[in-house]
Amino acid sequence: MLRSGTPVLYANGNDSKKFKGEDKMDGAPSRVLHIRKLPGEVTETEVIALGLPFGKVTNILMLKGKNQAFLELATEEAAITMVNYYSAVTPHLRNQPIYIQYSNHKELKTDNTLNQRAQAVLQAVTAVQTANTPLSGTTVSESAVTPAQSPVLRIIIDNMYYPVTLDVLHQIFSKFGAVLKIITFTKNNQFQALLQYGDPVNAQQAKLALDGQNIYNACCTLRIDFSKLVNLNVKYNNDKSRDYTRPDLPSGDGQPALDPAIAAAFAKETSLLGVYGDVQRVKILYNKKDSALIQMADGNQSQLAMNHLNGQKMYGKIIRVTLSKHQTVQLPREGLDDQGLTKDFGNSPLHRFKKPGSKNFQNIFPPSATLHLSNIPPSVAEEDLRTLFANTGGTVKAFKFFQRDHKMALLQMATVEEAIQALIDLHNYNLGENHHLRVSFSKSTI
């Protein structure tokens, strides 16, 4: 119960008198927050999860009869940060917008005998937070919040008596926010998935609410943890993987000679040719869109690219690379629409050979099944990299970190063609912590 002359709050959803002023969206800051318009079936865990990214949650009172709740944070500063954040980003629970404001109450003192379930849930969640969340016990800025966890969840299904599809996972996890991407796979005879939200807050809410829950009665138990990956690379939209932000992706049934999006085609040309020199301009031929003119920084780089890439295999087809009679790729005249087929990469940040005397000049090798990886952040483990490269459509045969420097590693794909595809897809891939993965062919084997 609340003391000091404030109204008594009962855990059964009733209160001794109306909360005057609680319907105002502004008010004096308080570490107790009033949450309104909650969905009827929402749980204590889901409400507690709203506050966890901002600091320690110290108390909760659910008023289920009113579709409301009170949430108490450890500090007023954390509550201010939470209100500021959710005033810019509308919070949702189970796909329904909810409303968060300061409460008139400065402290939440509930009658524990009437609020036992909520208190038990709070104790369990606090134990999880203390073990897993670096934010616990830290000072949070008033102006912004940077959740410590990744927006990507790793999901394992235990006791899988019935099949679990990608669409079932999307339906379940969409209750906690917009799901951007899902990749499913089988490992060690277990069905697993990687699922990416747009916001780490949504991922944290989903983990707290769903970890340990059964999808079907007494089976298909969800085991959920955060992935160290911050972004998923999805190639195909099918029953195994899906990028909900890219409906144009192919299903993977065929082997397209050219990505449906011209921008993606440009990226592929520059990534592969960029192993052997700095690509300056690319022009995809109007009447033959499986062919392109590619201008390198100099003739030596063009010769290197031709020597190493001519005759290699990509998308099941042989690449033909020859020297062109043209000395330069002409940009379209101003006002002339060439349908976006010509692009200038002169200032591309992906150039490997801009710096005179760069070590990259000493590490130019023909395509091989073994790839050299560098710029790996300390938090990314072997398992994360194996999963990332397997999701390019190939098979990872071997992996080895450099003994003296874990920022670098060797990774072996099953074939040279798979390695080429992986390099195209993952060179400059964002691994988080301001680290973009560097991928090149290696002369070594594992």
PDB file of C-alpha atoms in Angstrom, residues 151-152 166 170 173-174 177-183 194-200 202 230-232 234 237 241-247 249:
ATOM      1  CA  PRO A 151      18.716  -6.007 -32.115  1.00  0.00           C
ATOM      2  CA  VAL A 152      19.390  -9.591 -33.315  1.00  0.00           C
ATOM      3  CA  LEU A 166       9.507 -18.913 -40.399  1.00  0.00           C
ATOM      4  CA  HIS A 170       7.298 -13.871 -37.421  1.00  0.00           C
ATOM      5  CA  PHE A 173       7.857 -12.088 -32.383  1.00  0.00           C
ATOM      6  CA  SER A 174       5.977  -9.319 -34.226  1.00  0.00           C
ATOM      7  CA  GLY A 177       7.928  -4.734 -32.583  1.00  0.00           C
ATOM      8  CA  ALA A 178       8.672  -4.704 -36.286  1.00  0.00           C
ATOM      9  CA  VAL A 179      10.652  -7.777 -37.362  1.00  0.00           C
ATOM     10  CA  LEU A 180      13.051  -6.823 -40.170  1.00  0.00           C
ATOM     11  CA  LYS A 181      14.766 -10.099 -41.059  1.00  0.00           C
ATOM     12  CA  ILE A 182      14.692 -13.814 -40.157  1.00  0.00           C
ATOM     13  CA  ILE A 183      17.131 -16.578 -41.089  1.00  0.00           C
ATOM     14  CA  LEU A 194      18.369 -15.491 -36.166  1.00  0.00           C
ATOM     15  CA  LEU A 195      15.776 -12.709 -35.948  1.00  0.00           C
ATOM     16  CA  GLN A 196      16.459  -8.981 -36.312  1.00  0.00           C
ATOM     17  CA  TYR A 197      14.339  -6.139 -34.914  1.00  0.00           C
ATOM     18  CA  GLY A 198      14.678  -2.497 -35.875  1.00  0.00           C
ATOM     19  CA  ASP A 199      15.413  -1.564 -32.258  1.00  0.00           C
ATOM     20  CA  PRO A 200      17.354  -3.387 -29.486  1.00  0.00           C
ATOM     21  CA  ASN A 202      12.129  -4.623 -28.963  1.00  0.00           C
ATOM     22  CA  VAL A 230      24.034  -6.415 -35.245  1.00  0.00           C
ATOM     23  CA  ASN A 231      22.756  -6.933 -38.778  1.00  0.00           C
ATOM     24  CA  LEU A 232      21.665  -9.985 -40.784  1.00  0.00           C
ATOM     25  CA  VAL A 234      19.591 -12.101 -46.223  1.00  0.00           C
ATOM     26  CA  ASN A 237      13.038 -14.466 -49.582  1.00  0.00           C
ATOM     27  CA  SER A 241      15.002 -16.754 -44.813  1.00  0.00           C
ATOM     28  CA  ARG A 242      13.272 -13.453 -45.364  1.00  0.00           C
ATOM     29  CA  ASP A 243      14.113  -9.750 -45.446  1.00  0.00           C
ATOM     30  CA  TYR A 244      10.834  -7.910 -44.835  1.00  0.00           C
ATOM     31  CA  THR A 245      12.457  -4.626 -45.932  1.00  0.00           C
ATOM     32  CA  ARG A 246      13.406  -6.065 -49.355  1.00  0.00           C
ATOM     33  CA  PRO A 247      10.393  -7.636 -51.118  1.00  0.00           C
ATOM     34  CA  LEU A 249      14.817 -10.304 -53.286  1.00  0.00           C
TER      35      LEU A 249
END
